[in-house]
Amino acid sequence: MDRAVAQRLGERVVHEPVLFEQRQAGEARARHGHLKMVASAGPILDAELIRVGEGTAQQGFETLDGHDTHAIASGVPCAAMEEIGLFPLGIVLLPTERVPLHVFEPRYRELIGECLETDGEFGLLYADEDGVREVGTMARVAEVLERFDDGRLNVLVEGGRRFRVERLTRGRSFMTAAVEPVDDAVGAVDADTSSRAAGAFRALAALAGVEAEDPDEGSPQLSFELAAQVELVPDAKQQLLESISEQERLELVAELLDAVRHTLIATRELGDRAKRNGSRLAE
């Protein structure tokens, strides 16, 4: 991938990015009263001023039926599909990634409650001003962090397998759909590419001064495991999610991590120059 493209996908407005271990779930309401943004848990690259998809679909989730559905297939046998509850949000959840959610809207409290009762999964889809994406991630509640007297919940969810929405369904208070799994195409992964991506992650962690778990370069989900530990902009994460080539994903992850590292270096250099200039003015 061209470095300039990776730079645009991975760029963010930052003061001083740092890696840290845990971020609390926070409540932020979008125009439609839904959760606007949440934070990842686990070792991640944070930014004080990060662009994380401020809004979800302008038309609201209720009008998803009217968004551009050119990729939603029709005529697919229902027997080949699985019907799931959907939770559109302004974030992208990658396989293996853990994210804390503050759930306060009644229909999504119902969805999460059912998943807790049955140890089931729901589908998390990325939604922004352009609409709701059709490829998402199955999520399972890994832990209930806090319960409130009014029914609100703080939960930690973990990303699992990927899916594609084939047909929206009706009948529940929350959105539902018939979905099919998204699987990788058959293809070998170049060991040098795996090493490069893992090396880019190690270099970023070292620069940030954080001890992160050393990546397993032989993992079949290495691309997701690396990207899940770094706070990337949603468009970049969605591109990873939709790719059906681990080789392609690793190449992109390596470029993105290098771009973030270069941004961190540049940000620190700017900060140092600003401090030196401020000292001269003070004199």
mmCIF file of N, CA, C and O in Angstrom, residues 162-262:
data_model
loop_
_atom_site.group_PDB
_atom_site.id
_atom_site.type_symbol
_atom_site.label_atom_id
_atom_site.label_comp_id
_atom_site.label_asym_id
_atom_site.label_seq_id
_atom_site.Cartn_x
_atom_site.Cartn_y
_atom_site.Cartn_z
ATOM 1 N N ARG A 162 -16.450 -12.509 11.766
ATOM 2 C CA ARG A 162 -17.021 -11.437 10.950
ATOM 3 C C ARG A 162 -18.276 -11.928 10.238
ATOM 4 O O ARG A 162 -18.455 -13.128 10.021
ATOM 5 N N PHE A 163 -19.133 -10.983 9.864
ATOM 6 C CA PHE A 163 -20.368 -11.336 9.158
ATOM 7 C C PHE A 163 -20.702 -10.248 8.147
ATOM 8 O O PHE A 163 -20.199 -9.120 8.219
ATOM 9 N N ARG A 164 -21.574 -10.589 7.215
ATOM 10 C CA ARG A 164 -22.102 -9.639 6.250
ATOM 11 C C ARG A 164 -23.624 -9.664 6.326
ATOM 12 O O ARG A 164 -24.241 -10.732 6.336
ATOM 13 N N VAL A 165 -24.239 -8.485 6.390
ATOM 14 C CA VAL A 165 -25.698 -8.387 6.389
ATOM 15 C C VAL A 165 -26.210 -8.725 4.994
ATOM 16 O O VAL A 165 -25.798 -8.130 4.002
ATOM 17 N N GLU A 166 -27.097 -9.695 4.912
ATOM 18 C CA GLU A 166 -27.695 -10.087 3.638
ATOM 19 C C GLU A 166 -29.134 -9.605 3.506
ATOM 20 O O GLU A 166 -29.595 -9.290 2.419
ATOM 21 N N ARG A 167 -29.835 -9.545 4.629
ATOM 22 C CA ARG A 167 -31.253 -9.152 4.564
ATOM 23 C C ARG A 167 -31.684 -8.651 5.929
ATOM 24 O O ARG A 167 -31.505 -9.343 6.933
ATOM 25 N N LEU A 168 -32.218 -7.433 5.991
ATOM 26 C CA LEU A 168 -32.741 -6.914 7.243
ATOM 27 C C LEU A 168 -34.060 -7.592 7.573
ATOM 28 O O LEU A 168 -34.855 -7.893 6.683
ATOM 29 N N THR A 169 -34.288 -7.844 8.847
ATOM 30 C CA THR A 169 -35.522 -8.481 9.293
ATOM 31 C C THR A 169 -36.219 -7.562 10.295
ATOM 32 O O THR A 169 -35.660 -6.566 10.733
ATOM 33 N N ARG A 170 -37.438 -7.911 10.655
ATOM 34 C CA ARG A 170 -38.227 -7.059 11.543
ATOM 35 C C ARG A 170 -38.857 -7.895 12.661
ATOM 36 O O ARG A 170 -38.797 -9.115 12.641
ATOM 37 N N GLY A 171 -39.445 -7.183 13.607
ATOM 38 C CA GLY A 171 -40.193 -7.857 14.653
ATOM 39 C C GLY A 171 -39.672 -7.620 16.054
ATOM 40 O O GLY A 171 -40.313 -8.014 17.028
ATOM 41 N N ARG A 172 -38.493 -6.976 16.190
ATOM 42 C CA ARG A 172 -37.947 -6.715 17.509
ATOM 43 C C ARG A 172 -37.785 -5.215 17.708
ATOM 44 O O ARG A 172 -37.792 -4.433 16.758
ATOM 45 N N SER A 173 -37.607 -4.800 18.956
ATOM 46 C CA SER A 173 -37.395 -3.381 19.231
ATOM 47 C C SER A 173 -36.056 -2.911 18.686
ATOM 48 O O SER A 173 -35.894 -1.746 18.314
ATOM 49 N N PHE A 174 -35.075 -3.799 18.629
ATOM 50 C CA PHE A 174 -33.773 -3.485 18.064
ATOM 51 C C PHE A 174 -33.686 -4.033 16.646
ATOM 52 O O PHE A 174 -34.471 -4.885 16.236
ATOM 53 N N MET A 175 -32.745 -3.540 15.884
ATOM 54 C CA MET A 175 -32.576 -3.967 14.505
ATOM 55 C C MET A 175 -32.079 -5.415 14.451
ATOM 56 O O MET A 175 -31.248 -5.834 15.263
ATOM 57 N N THR A 176 -32.587 -6.172 13.510
ATOM 58 C CA THR A 176 -32.150 -7.555 13.301
ATOM 59 C C THR A 176 -31.880 -7.778 11.819
ATOM 60 O O THR A 176 -32.360 -7.042 10.961
ATOM 61 N N ALA A 177 -31.122 -8.825 11.534
ATOM 62 C CA ALA A 177 -30.789 -9.116 10.140
ATOM 63 C C ALA A 177 -30.401 -10.576 9.996
ATOM 64 O O ALA A 177 -29.935 -11.219 10.942
ATOM 65 N N ALA A 178 -30.614 -11.074 8.785
ATOM 66 C CA ALA A 178 -30.068 -12.381 8.407
ATOM 67 C C ALA A 178 -28.657 -12.123 7.888
ATOM 68 O O ALA A 178 -28.450 -11.242 7.047
ATOM 69 N N VAL A 179 -27.694 -12.860 8.396
ATOM 70 C CA VAL A 179 -26.299 -12.603 8.058
ATOM 71 C C VAL A 179 -25.607 -13.884 7.631
ATOM 72 O O VAL A 179 -26.053 -14.991 7.942
ATOM 73 N N GLU A 180 -24.507 -13.709 6.931
ATOM 74 C CA GLU A 180 -23.652 -14.817 6.547
ATOM 75 C C GLU A 180 -22.230 -14.523 6.998
ATOM 76 O O GLU A 180 -21.827 -13.348 7.062
ATOM 77 N N PRO A 181 -21.455 -15.552 7.305
ATOM 78 C CA PRO A 181 -20.080 -15.323 7.758
ATOM 79 C C PRO A 181 -19.192 -14.795 6.641
ATOM 80 O O PRO A 181 -19.424 -15.064 5.465
ATOM 81 N N VAL A 182 -18.194 -14.030 7.030
ATOM 82 C CA VAL A 182 -17.158 -13.556 6.112
ATOM 83 C C VAL A 182 -15.896 -14.336 6.416
ATOM 84 O O VAL A 182 -15.343 -14.237 7.517
ATOM 85 N N ASP A 183 -15.442 -15.118 5.468
ATOM 86 C CA ASP A 183 -14.249 -15.938 5.646
ATOM 87 C C ASP A 183 -13.143 -15.478 4.718
ATOM 88 O O ASP A 183 -13.393 -14.933 3.634
ATOM 89 N N ASP A 184 -11.919 -15.709 5.129
ATOM 90 C CA ASP A 184 -10.781 -15.368 4.282
ATOM 91 C C ASP A 184 -10.700 -16.300 3.089
ATOM 92 O O ASP A 184 -11.046 -17.484 3.168
ATOM 93 N N ALA A 185 -10.235 -15.757 1.976
ATOM 94 C CA ALA A 185 -9.944 -16.588 0.812
ATOM 95 C C ALA A 185 -8.697 -17.426 1.105
ATOM 96 O O ALA A 185 -7.861 -17.056 1.933
ATOM 97 N N VAL A 186 -8.593 -18.545 0.438
ATOM 98 C CA VAL A 186 -7.433 -19.411 0.618
ATOM 99 C C VAL A 186 -6.210 -18.720 0.034
ATOM 100 O O VAL A 186 -6.233 -18.217 -1.090
ATOM 101 N N GLY A 187 -5.160 -18.666 0.808
ATOM 102 C CA GLY A 187 -3.936 -18.022 0.323
ATOM 103 C C GLY A 187 -2.869 -18.038 1.393
ATOM 104 O O GLY A 187 -3.161 -17.913 2.593
ATOM 105 N N ALA A 188 -1.625 -18.187 0.975
ATOM 106 C CA ALA A 188 -0.509 -18.241 1.907
ATOM 107 C C ALA A 188 -0.151 -16.839 2.388
ATOM 108 O O ALA A 188 -0.377 -15.845 1.695
ATOM 109 N N VAL A 189 0.401 -16.778 3.586
ATOM 110 C CA VAL A 189 0.871 -15.524 4.157
ATOM 111 C C VAL A 189 2.389 -15.537 4.157
ATOM 112 O O VAL A 189 3.013 -16.488 4.641
ATOM 113 N N ASP A 190 2.973 -14.513 3.594
ATOM 114 C CA ASP A 190 4.421 -14.424 3.532
ATOM 115 C C ASP A 190 4.988 -14.160 4.924
ATOM 116 O O ASP A 190 4.562 -13.225 5.610
ATOM 117 N N ALA A 191 5.954 -14.975 5.339
ATOM 118 C CA ALA A 191 6.529 -14.842 6.677
ATOM 119 C C ALA A 191 7.203 -13.491 6.863
ATOM 120 O O ALA A 191 7.186 -12.919 7.967
ATOM 121 N N ASP A 192 7.786 -12.958 5.806
ATOM 122 C CA ASP A 192 8.442 -11.650 5.912
ATOM 123 C C ASP A 192 7.418 -10.552 6.215
ATOM 124 O O ASP A 192 7.711 -9.603 6.954
ATOM 125 N N THR A 193 6.216 -10.681 5.641
ATOM 126 C CA THR A 193 5.173 -9.684 5.899
ATOM 127 C C THR A 193 4.709 -9.757 7.345
ATOM 128 O O THR A 193 4.493 -8.728 7.996
ATOM 129 N N SER A 194 4.549 -10.974 7.866
ATOM 130 C CA SER A 194 4.171 -11.139 9.276
ATOM 131 C C SER A 194 5.220 -10.513 10.180
ATOM 132 O O SER A 194 4.895 -9.808 11.153
ATOM 133 N N SER A 195 6.498 -10.758 9.865
ATOM 134 C CA SER A 195 7.583 -10.207 10.677
ATOM 135 C C SER A 195 7.611 -8.687 10.605
ATOM 136 O O SER A 195 7.863 -8.006 11.606
ATOM 137 N N ARG A 196 7.349 -8.159 9.419
ATOM 138 C CA ARG A 196 7.355 -6.706 9.264
ATOM 139 C C ARG A 196 6.242 -6.068 10.085
ATOM 140 O O ARG A 196 6.448 -5.049 10.758
ATOM 141 N N ALA A 197 5.035 -6.649 10.033
ATOM 142 C CA ALA A 197 3.911 -6.095 10.788
ATOM 143 C C ALA A 197 4.174 -6.182 12.287
ATOM 144 O O ALA A 197 3.941 -5.220 13.030
ATOM 145 N N ALA A 198 4.667 -7.330 12.738
ATOM 146 C CA ALA A 198 4.974 -7.494 14.160
ATOM 147 C C ALA A 198 6.085 -6.538 14.577
ATOM 148 O O ALA A 198 6.057 -5.963 15.672
ATOM 149 N N GLY A 199 7.069 -6.360 13.701
ATOM 150 C CA GLY A 199 8.149 -5.436 14.007
ATOM 151 C C GLY A 199 7.681 -4.003 14.102
ATOM 152 O O GLY A 199 8.152 -3.234 14.952
ATOM 153 N N ALA A 200 6.740 -3.623 13.238
ATOM 154 C CA ALA A 200 6.188 -2.271 13.289
ATOM 155 C C ALA A 200 5.464 -2.039 14.610
ATOM 156 O O ALA A 200 5.526 -0.955 15.199
ATOM 157 N N PHE A 201 4.775 -3.086 15.098
ATOM 158 C CA PHE A 201 4.090 -2.966 16.384
ATOM 159 C C PHE A 201 5.095 -2.836 17.524
ATOM 160 O O PHE A 201 4.931 -1.996 18.421
ATOM 161 N N ARG A 202 6.145 -3.658 17.502
ATOM 162 C CA ARG A 202 7.162 -3.592 18.554
ATOM 163 C C ARG A 202 7.823 -2.220 18.578
ATOM 164 O O ARG A 202 8.074 -1.656 19.653
ATOM 165 N N ALA A 203 8.110 -1.683 17.394
ATOM 166 C CA ALA A 203 8.764 -0.373 17.320
ATOM 167 C C ALA A 203 7.867 0.717 17.883
ATOM 168 O O ALA A 203 8.332 1.623 18.587
ATOM 169 N N LEU A 204 6.564 0.637 17.593
ATOM 170 C CA LEU A 204 5.622 1.625 18.102
ATOM 171 C C LEU A 204 5.505 1.530 19.615
ATOM 172 O O LEU A 204 5.513 2.551 20.318
ATOM 173 N N ALA A 205 5.410 0.308 20.127
ATOM 174 C CA ALA A 205 5.300 0.126 21.571
ATOM 175 C C ALA A 205 6.562 0.619 22.276
ATOM 176 O O ALA A 205 6.485 1.255 23.338
ATOM 177 N N ALA A 206 7.725 0.349 21.691
ATOM 178 C CA ALA A 206 8.977 0.791 22.290
ATOM 179 C C ALA A 206 9.063 2.316 22.307
ATOM 180 O O ALA A 206 9.498 2.911 23.301
ATOM 181 N N LEU A 207 8.650 2.943 21.216
ATOM 182 C CA LEU A 207 8.681 4.397 21.141
ATOM 183 C C LEU A 207 7.768 5.004 22.195
ATOM 184 O O LEU A 207 8.094 6.022 22.805
ATOM 185 N N ALA A 208 6.613 4.377 22.401
ATOM 186 C CA ALA A 208 5.655 4.887 23.383
ATOM 187 C C ALA A 208 6.055 4.532 24.808
ATOM 188 O O ALA A 208 5.472 5.028 25.763
ATOM 189 N N GLY A 209 7.052 3.649 24.958
ATOM 190 C CA GLY A 209 7.531 3.297 26.287
ATOM 191 C C GLY A 209 6.605 2.394 27.060
ATOM 192 O O GLY A 209 6.506 2.489 28.290
ATOM 193 N N VAL A 210 5.927 1.491 26.349
ATOM 194 C CA VAL A 210 4.964 0.596 26.999
ATOM 195 C C VAL A 210 5.360 -0.852 26.752
ATOM 196 O O VAL A 210 5.770 -1.227 25.657
ATOM 197 N N GLU A 211 5.226 -1.657 27.777
ATOM 198 C CA GLU A 211 5.498 -3.087 27.647
ATOM 199 C C GLU A 211 4.232 -3.790 27.178
ATOM 200 O O GLU A 211 3.305 -3.993 27.939
ATOM 201 N N ALA A 212 4.192 -4.139 25.902
ATOM 202 C CA ALA A 212 3.053 -4.865 25.337
ATOM 203 C C ALA A 212 3.442 -6.316 25.137
ATOM 204 O O ALA A 212 4.623 -6.651 24.977
ATOM 205 N N GLU A 213 2.434 -7.187 25.168
ATOM 206 C CA GLU A 213 2.688 -8.612 24.957
ATOM 207 C C GLU A 213 3.272 -8.830 23.567
ATOM 208 O O GLU A 213 2.786 -8.269 22.577
ATOM 209 N N ASP A 214 4.339 -9.635 23.498
ATOM 210 C CA ASP A 214 4.997 -9.856 22.212
ATOM 211 C C ASP A 214 4.062 -10.613 21.281
ATOM 212 O O ASP A 214 3.496 -11.642 21.658
ATOM 213 N N PRO A 215 3.865 -10.122 20.061
ATOM 214 C CA PRO A 215 2.922 -10.774 19.142
ATOM 215 C C PRO A 215 3.410 -12.131 18.668
ATOM 216 O O PRO A 215 4.614 -12.358 18.519
ATOM 217 N N ASP A 216 2.464 -13.030 18.442
ATOM 218 C CA ASP A 216 2.739 -14.351 17.887
ATOM 219 C C ASP A 216 2.703 -14.239 16.372
ATOM 220 O O ASP A 216 1.633 -14.140 15.775
ATOM 221 N N GLU A 217 3.864 -14.256 15.742
ATOM 222 C CA GLU A 217 3.925 -14.048 14.295
ATOM 223 C C GLU A 217 3.299 -15.188 13.505
ATOM 224 O O GLU A 217 3.027 -15.038 12.316
ATOM 225 N N GLY A 218 3.042 -16.320 14.154
ATOM 226 C CA GLY A 218 2.423 -17.447 13.474
ATOM 227 C C GLY A 218 0.915 -17.485 13.605
ATOM 228 O O GLY A 218 0.266 -18.389 13.071
ATOM 229 N N SER A 219 0.335 -16.509 14.293
ATOM 230 C CA SER A 219 -1.111 -16.508 14.501
ATOM 231 C C SER A 219 -1.839 -16.265 13.188
ATOM 232 O O SER A 219 -1.471 -15.366 12.419
ATOM 233 N N PRO A 220 -2.905 -17.020 12.921
ATOM 234 C CA PRO A 220 -3.681 -16.789 11.694
ATOM 235 C C PRO A 220 -4.462 -15.485 11.718
ATOM 236 O O PRO A 220 -4.956 -15.037 10.690
ATOM 237 N N GLN A 221 -4.582 -14.862 12.890
ATOM 238 C CA GLN A 221 -5.279 -13.580 13.019
ATOM 239 C C GLN A 221 -4.333 -12.482 13.461
ATOM 240 O O GLN A 221 -4.737 -11.532 14.131
ATOM 241 N N LEU A 222 -3.070 -12.588 13.080
ATOM 242 C CA LEU A 222 -2.071 -11.623 13.541
ATOM 243 C C LEU A 222 -2.464 -10.191 13.193
ATOM 244 O O LEU A 222 -2.292 -9.275 14.004
ATOM 245 N N SER A 223 -2.989 -9.971 11.996
ATOM 246 C CA SER A 223 -3.349 -8.614 11.590
ATOM 247 C C SER A 223 -4.364 -8.004 12.539
ATOM 248 O O SER A 223 -4.230 -6.847 12.963
ATOM 249 N N PHE A 224 -5.385 -8.774 12.899
ATOM 250 C CA PHE A 224 -6.402 -8.268 13.813
ATOM 251 C C PHE A 224 -5.829 -8.085 15.219
ATOM 252 O O PHE A 224 -6.150 -7.116 15.912
ATOM 253 N N GLU A 225 -5.001 -9.020 15.652
ATOM 254 C CA GLU A 225 -4.443 -8.947 17.001
ATOM 255 C C GLU A 225 -3.567 -7.716 17.171
ATOM 256 O O GLU A 225 -3.548 -7.102 18.240
ATOM 257 N N LEU A 226 -2.837 -7.344 16.125
ATOM 258 C CA LEU A 226 -1.999 -6.152 16.196
ATOM 259 C C LEU A 226 -2.841 -4.884 16.138
ATOM 260 O O LEU A 226 -2.676 -3.974 16.959
ATOM 261 N N ALA A 227 -3.756 -4.824 15.177
ATOM 262 C CA ALA A 227 -4.566 -3.622 15.000
ATOM 263 C C ALA A 227 -5.486 -3.383 16.192
ATOM 264 O O ALA A 227 -5.823 -2.238 16.501
ATOM 265 N N ALA A 228 -5.906 -4.455 16.866
ATOM 266 C CA ALA A 228 -6.809 -4.313 18.008
ATOM 267 C C ALA A 228 -6.140 -3.623 19.188
ATOM 268 O O ALA A 228 -6.822 -3.144 20.093
ATOM 269 N N GLN A 229 -4.818 -3.546 19.181
ATOM 270 C CA GLN A 229 -4.098 -2.939 20.294
ATOM 271 C C GLN A 229 -3.695 -1.493 20.027
ATOM 272 O O GLN A 229 -3.056 -0.860 20.865
ATOM 273 N N VAL A 230 -4.069 -0.982 18.865
ATOM 274 C CA VAL A 230 -3.713 0.388 18.498
ATOM 275 C C VAL A 230 -4.978 1.121 18.079
ATOM 276 O O VAL A 230 -5.783 0.591 17.313
ATOM 277 N N GLU A 231 -5.161 2.335 18.590
ATOM 278 C CA GLU A 231 -6.381 3.085 18.272
ATOM 279 C C GLU A 231 -6.240 3.706 16.887
ATOM 280 O O GLU A 231 -5.575 4.740 16.721
ATOM 281 N N LEU A 232 -6.833 3.068 15.898
ATOM 282 C CA LEU A 232 -6.834 3.554 14.523
ATOM 283 C C LEU A 232 -8.177 4.185 14.202
ATOM 284 O O LEU A 232 -9.185 3.896 14.849
ATOM 285 N N VAL A 233 -8.195 5.018 13.180
ATOM 286 C CA VAL A 233 -9.459 5.633 12.782
ATOM 287 C C VAL A 233 -10.387 4.553 12.217
ATOM 288 O O VAL A 233 -9.925 3.547 11.664
ATOM 289 N N PRO A 234 -11.698 4.726 12.352
ATOM 290 C CA PRO A 234 -12.645 3.681 11.952
ATOM 291 C C PRO A 234 -12.533 3.240 10.495
ATOM 292 O O PRO A 234 -12.681 2.055 10.201
ATOM 293 N N ASP A 235 -12.288 4.178 9.583
ATOM 294 C CA ASP A 235 -12.218 3.794 8.174
ATOM 295 C C ASP A 235 -11.106 2.780 7.925
ATOM 296 O O ASP A 235 -11.258 1.849 7.128
ATOM 297 N N ALA A 236 -9.981 2.964 8.596
ATOM 298 C CA ALA A 236 -8.873 2.019 8.444
ATOM 299 C C ALA A 236 -9.245 0.660 9.011
ATOM 300 O O ALA A 236 -8.966 -0.388 8.416
ATOM 301 N N LYS A 237 -9.903 0.665 10.164
ATOM 302 C CA LYS A 237 -10.303 -0.595 10.785
ATOM 303 C C LYS A 237 -11.364 -1.303 9.952
ATOM 304 O O LYS A 237 -11.356 -2.529 9.832
ATOM 305 N N GLN A 238 -12.277 -0.519 9.367
ATOM 306 C CA GLN A 238 -13.303 -1.138 8.529
ATOM 307 C C GLN A 238 -12.675 -1.757 7.292
ATOM 308 O O GLN A 238 -13.112 -2.825 6.832
ATOM 309 N N GLN A 239 -11.656 -1.129 6.744
ATOM 310 C CA GLN A 239 -10.960 -1.705 5.591
ATOM 311 C C GLN A 239 -10.331 -3.039 5.963
ATOM 312 O O GLN A 239 -10.386 -4.002 5.195
ATOM 313 N N LEU A 240 -9.743 -3.125 7.149
ATOM 314 C CA LEU A 240 -9.189 -4.394 7.620
ATOM 315 C C LEU A 240 -10.291 -5.430 7.780
ATOM 316 O O LEU A 240 -10.128 -6.599 7.411
ATOM 317 N N LEU A 241 -11.403 -5.003 8.339
ATOM 318 C CA LEU A 241 -12.502 -5.922 8.617
ATOM 319 C C LEU A 241 -13.057 -6.531 7.340
ATOM 320 O O LEU A 241 -13.423 -7.709 7.302
ATOM 321 N N GLU A 242 -13.124 -5.738 6.277
ATOM 322 C CA GLU A 242 -13.732 -6.204 5.036
ATOM 323 C C GLU A 242 -12.764 -7.004 4.164
ATOM 324 O O GLU A 242 -13.200 -7.696 3.232
ATOM 325 N N SER A 243 -11.472 -6.910 4.434
ATOM 326 C CA SER A 243 -10.501 -7.646 3.628
ATOM 327 C C SER A 243 -10.606 -9.143 3.906
ATOM 328 O O SER A 243 -10.744 -9.577 5.052
ATOM 329 N N ILE A 244 -10.526 -9.951 2.861
ATOM 330 C CA ILE A 244 -10.568 -11.407 3.025
ATOM 331 C C ILE A 244 -9.201 -12.024 2.760
ATOM 332 O O ILE A 244 -9.076 -13.209 2.476
ATOM 333 N N SER A 245 -8.159 -11.219 2.888
ATOM 334 C CA SER A 245 -6.788 -11.691 2.699
ATOM 335 C C SER A 245 -5.941 -11.294 3.901
ATOM 336 O O SER A 245 -5.733 -10.109 4.165
ATOM 337 N N GLU A 246 -5.437 -12.270 4.651
ATOM 338 C CA GLU A 246 -4.564 -11.970 5.776
ATOM 339 C C GLU A 246 -3.270 -11.317 5.297
ATOM 340 O O GLU A 246 -2.732 -10.427 5.961
ATOM 341 N N GLN A 247 -2.787 -11.722 4.147
ATOM 342 C CA GLN A 247 -1.598 -11.105 3.584
ATOM 343 C C GLN A 247 -1.829 -9.617 3.331
ATOM 344 O O GLN A 247 -1.008 -8.773 3.699
ATOM 345 N N GLU A 248 -2.953 -9.305 2.730
ATOM 346 C CA GLU A 248 -3.295 -7.899 2.463
ATOM 347 C C GLU A 248 -3.451 -7.115 3.746
ATOM 348 O O GLU A 248 -2.993 -5.969 3.856
ATOM 349 N N ARG A 249 -4.089 -7.713 4.743
ATOM 350 C CA ARG A 249 -4.298 -7.027 6.021
ATOM 351 C C ARG A 249 -2.968 -6.754 6.717
ATOM 352 O O ARG A 249 -2.760 -5.676 7.280
ATOM 353 N N LEU A 250 -2.064 -7.716 6.688
ATOM 354 C CA LEU A 250 -0.772 -7.521 7.346
ATOM 355 C C LEU A 250 0.023 -6.405 6.676
ATOM 356 O O LEU A 250 0.701 -5.623 7.349
ATOM 357 N N GLU A 251 -0.053 -6.331 5.358
ATOM 358 C CA GLU A 251 0.632 -5.253 4.651
ATOM 359 C C GLU A 251 0.063 -3.902 5.072
ATOM 360 O O GLU A 251 0.817 -2.944 5.307
ATOM 361 N N LEU A 252 -1.264 -3.822 5.166
ATOM 362 C CA LEU A 252 -1.905 -2.581 5.573
ATOM 363 C C LEU A 252 -1.572 -2.239 7.022
ATOM 364 O O LEU A 252 -1.275 -1.084 7.351
ATOM 365 N N VAL A 253 -1.615 -3.229 7.905
ATOM 366 C CA VAL A 253 -1.309 -2.990 9.316
ATOM 367 C C VAL A 253 0.114 -2.464 9.473
ATOM 368 O O VAL A 253 0.364 -1.520 10.240
ATOM 369 N N ALA A 254 1.060 -3.064 8.758
ATOM 370 C CA ALA A 254 2.443 -2.594 8.838
ATOM 371 C C ALA A 254 2.545 -1.136 8.422
ATOM 372 O O ALA A 254 3.225 -0.327 9.079
ATOM 373 N N GLU A 255 1.871 -0.761 7.336
ATOM 374 C CA GLU A 255 1.897 0.621 6.866
ATOM 375 C C GLU A 255 1.236 1.560 7.870
ATOM 376 O O GLU A 255 1.736 2.660 8.139
ATOM 377 N N LEU A 256 0.108 1.135 8.421
ATOM 378 C CA LEU A 256 -0.604 1.976 9.381
ATOM 379 C C LEU A 256 0.211 2.194 10.650
ATOM 380 O O LEU A 256 0.282 3.311 11.164
ATOM 381 N N LEU A 257 0.820 1.138 11.167
ATOM 382 C CA LEU A 257 1.605 1.263 12.386
ATOM 383 C C LEU A 257 2.830 2.130 12.165
ATOM 384 O O LEU A 257 3.216 2.930 13.027
ATOM 385 N N ASP A 258 3.456 1.984 11.004
ATOM 386 C CA ASP A 258 4.593 2.858 10.680
ATOM 387 C C ASP A 258 4.141 4.310 10.606
ATOM 388 O O ASP A 258 4.829 5.223 11.077
ATOM 389 N N ALA A 259 2.969 4.537 10.001
ATOM 390 C CA ALA A 259 2.452 5.898 9.880
ATOM 391 C C ALA A 259 2.163 6.496 11.251
ATOM 392 O O ALA A 259 2.464 7.673 11.499
ATOM 393 N N VAL A 260 1.577 5.702 12.152
ATOM 394 C CA VAL A 260 1.295 6.192 13.498
ATOM 395 C C VAL A 260 2.601 6.502 14.232
ATOM 396 O O VAL A 260 2.711 7.514 14.938
ATOM 397 N N ARG A 261 3.601 5.634 14.066
ATOM 398 C CA ARG A 261 4.899 5.869 14.716
ATOM 399 C C ARG A 261 5.527 7.167 14.206
ATOM 400 O O ARG A 261 6.051 7.963 14.988
ATOM 401 N N HIS A 262 5.482 7.395 12.898
ATOM 402 C CA HIS A 262 6.043 8.623 12.350
ATOM 403 C C HIS A 262 5.282 9.842 12.854
ATOM 404 O O HIS A 262 5.873 10.902 13.119
#
